[in-house]
mmCIF file of C-alpha atoms and ligand atoms in Angstrom:
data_model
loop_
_atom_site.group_PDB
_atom_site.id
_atom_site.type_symbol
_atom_site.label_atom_id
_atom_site.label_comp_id
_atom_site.label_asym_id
_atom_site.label_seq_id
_atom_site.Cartn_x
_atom_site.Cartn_y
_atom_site.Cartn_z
ATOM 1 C CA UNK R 193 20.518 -73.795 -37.984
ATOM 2 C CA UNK R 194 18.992 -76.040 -35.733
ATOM 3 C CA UNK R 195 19.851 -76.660 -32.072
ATOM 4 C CA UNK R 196 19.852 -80.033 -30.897
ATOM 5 C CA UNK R 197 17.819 -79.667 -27.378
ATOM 6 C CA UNK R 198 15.254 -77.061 -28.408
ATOM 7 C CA UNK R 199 11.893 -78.383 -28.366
ATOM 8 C CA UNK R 200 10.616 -76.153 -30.595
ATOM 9 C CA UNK R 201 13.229 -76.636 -33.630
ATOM 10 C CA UNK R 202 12.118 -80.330 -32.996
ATOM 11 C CA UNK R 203 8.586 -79.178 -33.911
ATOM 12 C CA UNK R 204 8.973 -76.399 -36.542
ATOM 13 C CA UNK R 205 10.627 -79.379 -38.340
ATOM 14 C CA UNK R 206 8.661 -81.497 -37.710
ATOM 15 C CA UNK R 207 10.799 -84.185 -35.798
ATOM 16 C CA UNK R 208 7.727 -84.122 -33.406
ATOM 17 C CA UNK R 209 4.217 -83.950 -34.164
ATOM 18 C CA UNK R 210 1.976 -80.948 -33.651
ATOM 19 C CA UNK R 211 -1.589 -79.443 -34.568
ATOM 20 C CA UNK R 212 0.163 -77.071 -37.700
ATOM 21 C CA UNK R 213 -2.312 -74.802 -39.044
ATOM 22 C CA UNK R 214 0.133 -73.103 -41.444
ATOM 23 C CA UNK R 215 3.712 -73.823 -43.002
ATOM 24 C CA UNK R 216 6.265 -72.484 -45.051
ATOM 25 C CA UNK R 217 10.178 -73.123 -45.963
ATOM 26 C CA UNK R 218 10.966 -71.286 -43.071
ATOM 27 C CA UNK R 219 8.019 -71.406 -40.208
ATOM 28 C CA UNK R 220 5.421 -73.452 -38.977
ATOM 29 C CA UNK R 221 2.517 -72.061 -37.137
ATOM 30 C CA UNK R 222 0.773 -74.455 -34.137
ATOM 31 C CA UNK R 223 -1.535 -74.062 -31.880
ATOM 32 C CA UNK R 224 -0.253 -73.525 -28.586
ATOM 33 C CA UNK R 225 -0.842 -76.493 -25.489
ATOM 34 C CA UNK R 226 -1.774 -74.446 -23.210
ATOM 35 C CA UNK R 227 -3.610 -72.138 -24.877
ATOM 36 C CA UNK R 228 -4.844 -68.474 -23.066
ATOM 37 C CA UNK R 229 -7.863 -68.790 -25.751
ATOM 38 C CA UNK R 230 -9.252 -70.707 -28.551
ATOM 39 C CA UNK R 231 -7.162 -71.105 -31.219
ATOM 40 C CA UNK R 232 -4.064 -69.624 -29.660
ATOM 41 C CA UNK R 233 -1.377 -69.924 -31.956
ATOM 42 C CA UNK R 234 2.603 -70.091 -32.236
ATOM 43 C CA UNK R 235 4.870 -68.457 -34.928
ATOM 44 C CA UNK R 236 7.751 -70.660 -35.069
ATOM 45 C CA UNK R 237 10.755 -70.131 -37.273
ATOM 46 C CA UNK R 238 12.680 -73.286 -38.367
ATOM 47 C CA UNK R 239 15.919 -71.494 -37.866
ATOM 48 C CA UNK R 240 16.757 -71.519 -34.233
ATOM 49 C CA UNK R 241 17.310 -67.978 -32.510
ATOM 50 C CA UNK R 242 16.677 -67.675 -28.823
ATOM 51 C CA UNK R 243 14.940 -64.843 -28.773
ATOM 52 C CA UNK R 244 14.575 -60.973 -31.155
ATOM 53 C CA UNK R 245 18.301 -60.111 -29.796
ATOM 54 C CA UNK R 246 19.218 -62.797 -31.816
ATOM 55 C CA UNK R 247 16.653 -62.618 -34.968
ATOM 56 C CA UNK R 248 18.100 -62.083 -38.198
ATOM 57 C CA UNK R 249 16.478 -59.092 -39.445
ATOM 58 C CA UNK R 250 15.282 -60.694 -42.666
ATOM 59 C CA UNK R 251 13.400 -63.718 -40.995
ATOM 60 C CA UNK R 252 11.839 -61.242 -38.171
ATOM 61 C CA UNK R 253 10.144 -59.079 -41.035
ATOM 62 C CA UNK R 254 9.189 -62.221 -42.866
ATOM 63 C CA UNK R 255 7.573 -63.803 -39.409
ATOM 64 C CA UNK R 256 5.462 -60.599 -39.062
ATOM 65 C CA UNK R 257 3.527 -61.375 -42.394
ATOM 66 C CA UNK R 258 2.931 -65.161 -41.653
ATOM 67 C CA UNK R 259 1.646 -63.450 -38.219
ATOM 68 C CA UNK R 260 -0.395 -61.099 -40.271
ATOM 69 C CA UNK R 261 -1.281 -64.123 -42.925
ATOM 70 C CA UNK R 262 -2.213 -66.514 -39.844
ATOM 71 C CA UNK R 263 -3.706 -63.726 -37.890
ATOM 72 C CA UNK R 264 -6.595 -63.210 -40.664
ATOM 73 C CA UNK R 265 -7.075 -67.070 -41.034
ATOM 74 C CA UNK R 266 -7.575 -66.945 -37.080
ATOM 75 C CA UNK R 267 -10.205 -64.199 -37.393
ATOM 76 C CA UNK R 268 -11.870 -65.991 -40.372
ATOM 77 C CA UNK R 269 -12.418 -69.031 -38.883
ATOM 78 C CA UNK R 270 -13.031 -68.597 -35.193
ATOM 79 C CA UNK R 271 -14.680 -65.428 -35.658
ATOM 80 C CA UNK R 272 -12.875 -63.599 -32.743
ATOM 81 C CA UNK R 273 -13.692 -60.233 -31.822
ATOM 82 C CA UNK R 274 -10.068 -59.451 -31.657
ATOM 83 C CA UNK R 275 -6.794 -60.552 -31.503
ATOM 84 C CA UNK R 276 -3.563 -60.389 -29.136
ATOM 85 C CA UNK R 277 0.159 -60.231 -30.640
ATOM 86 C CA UNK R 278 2.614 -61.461 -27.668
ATOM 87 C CA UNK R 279 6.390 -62.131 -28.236
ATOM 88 C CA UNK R 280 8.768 -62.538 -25.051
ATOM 89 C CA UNK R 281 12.752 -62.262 -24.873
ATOM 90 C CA UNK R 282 13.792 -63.477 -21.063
ATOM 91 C CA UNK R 283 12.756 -64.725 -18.394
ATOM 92 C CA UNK R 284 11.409 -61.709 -16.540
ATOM 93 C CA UNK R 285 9.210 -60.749 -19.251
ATOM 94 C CA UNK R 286 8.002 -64.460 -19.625
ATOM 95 C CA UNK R 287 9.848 -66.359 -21.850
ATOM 96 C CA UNK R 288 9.856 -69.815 -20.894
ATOM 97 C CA UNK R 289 10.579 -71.775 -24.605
ATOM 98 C CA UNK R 290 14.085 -70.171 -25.644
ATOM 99 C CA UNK R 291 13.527 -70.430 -28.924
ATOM 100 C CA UNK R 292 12.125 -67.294 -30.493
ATOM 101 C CA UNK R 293 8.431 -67.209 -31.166
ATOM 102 C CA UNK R 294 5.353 -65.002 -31.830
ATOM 103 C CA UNK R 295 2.031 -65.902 -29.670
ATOM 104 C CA UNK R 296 -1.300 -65.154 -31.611
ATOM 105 C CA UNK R 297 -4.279 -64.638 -29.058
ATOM 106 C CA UNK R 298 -7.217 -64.705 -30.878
ATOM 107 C CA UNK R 299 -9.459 -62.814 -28.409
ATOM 108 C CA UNK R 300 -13.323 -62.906 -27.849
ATOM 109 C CA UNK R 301 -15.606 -60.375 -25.728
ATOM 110 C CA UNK R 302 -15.717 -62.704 -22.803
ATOM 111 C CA UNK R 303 -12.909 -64.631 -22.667
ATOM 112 C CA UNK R 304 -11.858 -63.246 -19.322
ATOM 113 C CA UNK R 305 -8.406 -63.572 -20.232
ATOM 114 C CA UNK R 306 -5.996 -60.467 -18.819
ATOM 115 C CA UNK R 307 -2.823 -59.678 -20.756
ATOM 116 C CA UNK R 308 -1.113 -56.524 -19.681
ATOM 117 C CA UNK R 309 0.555 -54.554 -16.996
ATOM 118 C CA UNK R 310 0.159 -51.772 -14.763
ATOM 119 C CA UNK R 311 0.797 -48.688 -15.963
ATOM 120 C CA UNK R 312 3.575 -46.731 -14.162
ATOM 121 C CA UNK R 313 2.972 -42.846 -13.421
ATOM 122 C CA UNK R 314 6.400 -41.111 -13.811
ATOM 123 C CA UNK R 315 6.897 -37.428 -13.781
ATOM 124 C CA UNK R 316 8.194 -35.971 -16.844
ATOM 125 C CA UNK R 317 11.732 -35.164 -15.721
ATOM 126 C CA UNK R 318 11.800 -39.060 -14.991
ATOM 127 C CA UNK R 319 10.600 -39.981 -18.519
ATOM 128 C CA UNK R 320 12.719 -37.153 -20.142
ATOM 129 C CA UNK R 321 15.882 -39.010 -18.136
ATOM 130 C CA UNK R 322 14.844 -42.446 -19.809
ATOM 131 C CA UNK R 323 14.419 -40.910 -23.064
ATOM 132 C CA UNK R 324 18.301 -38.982 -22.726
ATOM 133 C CA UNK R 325 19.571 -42.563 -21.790
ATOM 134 C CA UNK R 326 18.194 -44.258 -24.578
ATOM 135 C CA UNK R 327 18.859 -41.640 -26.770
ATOM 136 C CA UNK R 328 22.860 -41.502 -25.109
ATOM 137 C CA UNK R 329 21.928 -37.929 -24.313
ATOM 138 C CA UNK R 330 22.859 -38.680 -20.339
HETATM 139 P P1 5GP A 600 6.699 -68.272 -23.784
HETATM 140 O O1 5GP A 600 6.272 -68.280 -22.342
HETATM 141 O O2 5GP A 600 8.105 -68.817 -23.935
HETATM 142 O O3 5GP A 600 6.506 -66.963 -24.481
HETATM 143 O O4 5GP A 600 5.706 -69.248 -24.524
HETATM 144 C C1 5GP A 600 5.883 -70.610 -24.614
HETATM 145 C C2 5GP A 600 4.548 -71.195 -25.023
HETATM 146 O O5 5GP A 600 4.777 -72.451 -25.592
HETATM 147 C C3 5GP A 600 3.573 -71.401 -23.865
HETATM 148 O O6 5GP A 600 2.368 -70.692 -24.155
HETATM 149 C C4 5GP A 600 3.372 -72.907 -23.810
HETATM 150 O O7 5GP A 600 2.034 -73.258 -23.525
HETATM 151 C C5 5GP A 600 3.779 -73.346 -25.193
HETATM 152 N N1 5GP A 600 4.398 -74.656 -25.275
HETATM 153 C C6 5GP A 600 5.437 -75.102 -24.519
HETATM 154 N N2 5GP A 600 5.793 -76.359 -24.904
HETATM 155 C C7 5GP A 600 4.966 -76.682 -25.925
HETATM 156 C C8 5GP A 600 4.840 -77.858 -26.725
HETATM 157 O O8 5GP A 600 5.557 -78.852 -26.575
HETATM 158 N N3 5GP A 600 3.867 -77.838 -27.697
HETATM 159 C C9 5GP A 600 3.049 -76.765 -27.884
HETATM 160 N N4 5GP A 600 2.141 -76.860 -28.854
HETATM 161 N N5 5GP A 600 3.140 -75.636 -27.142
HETATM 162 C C10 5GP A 600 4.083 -75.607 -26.176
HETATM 163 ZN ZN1 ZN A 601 15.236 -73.934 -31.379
#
């Protein structure tokens, strides 16, 4: 299903042009408009789901290959010395298109680009408290 005021169902449809560099019956891939590198790309289902909460389970597996598919196309053809996988659900982690998507950051030695966060230092009674709460131990 499509939602009428999503941007990005507009372009995984094509109702509005973009630079695709791969399509299928149920994603397009484009290159990103404000791209963190060259050749940054976009995993875009045509179905609209906000974000992985709301991913049908079938279509999220089937995104991954055309990530892995696009992924080695990126590496062939820019020759990138590696390569990012970025997906964000919510505003605090940095979701600003609420339509779900899967960044490719083809990455290159001196790009200068940072992605990543701080790591925390928690003592292990703290992490063993997280893990009984996840876990419904707690
Ligand atoms: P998010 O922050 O939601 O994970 O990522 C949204 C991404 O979509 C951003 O990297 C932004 O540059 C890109 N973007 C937003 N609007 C458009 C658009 O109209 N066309 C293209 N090609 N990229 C877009
Ligand atoms: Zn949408």
């Amino acid at each position: 299903m499509k939602k009428d005021d999503c941007i990005f169902c507009k372009i995984a449809n094509g109702e509005i042009p973009s630079n695709t560099i791969y399509e299928d019956d149920l994603f397009r891939v484009i290159l990103d408009n404000g791209p963190a590198t060259k050749g940054h790309a976009l995993v875009l289902p045509k179905d609209h789901s906000a974000d992985i909460f709301e991913m049908p389970e079938d279509t999220l597996a089937k995104a991954m290959v055309v990530a892995k598919k696009v992924a080695g196309k990126l590496k062939e053809t820019l020759s990138c010395d590696g390569l990012n996988i970025v997906q964000n659900n919510g505003e605090c982690a940095g979701q600003t298109v609420h339509h779900f998507h899967i960044h490719l950051i083809p990455r290159y030695a001196d790009d200068g680009q940072l992605i990543g966060w701080k790591p925390g230092s928690p003592s292990s009674e703290e992490l063993e408290k997280v893990r009984k709460t996840i876990n419904g131990e707690s």
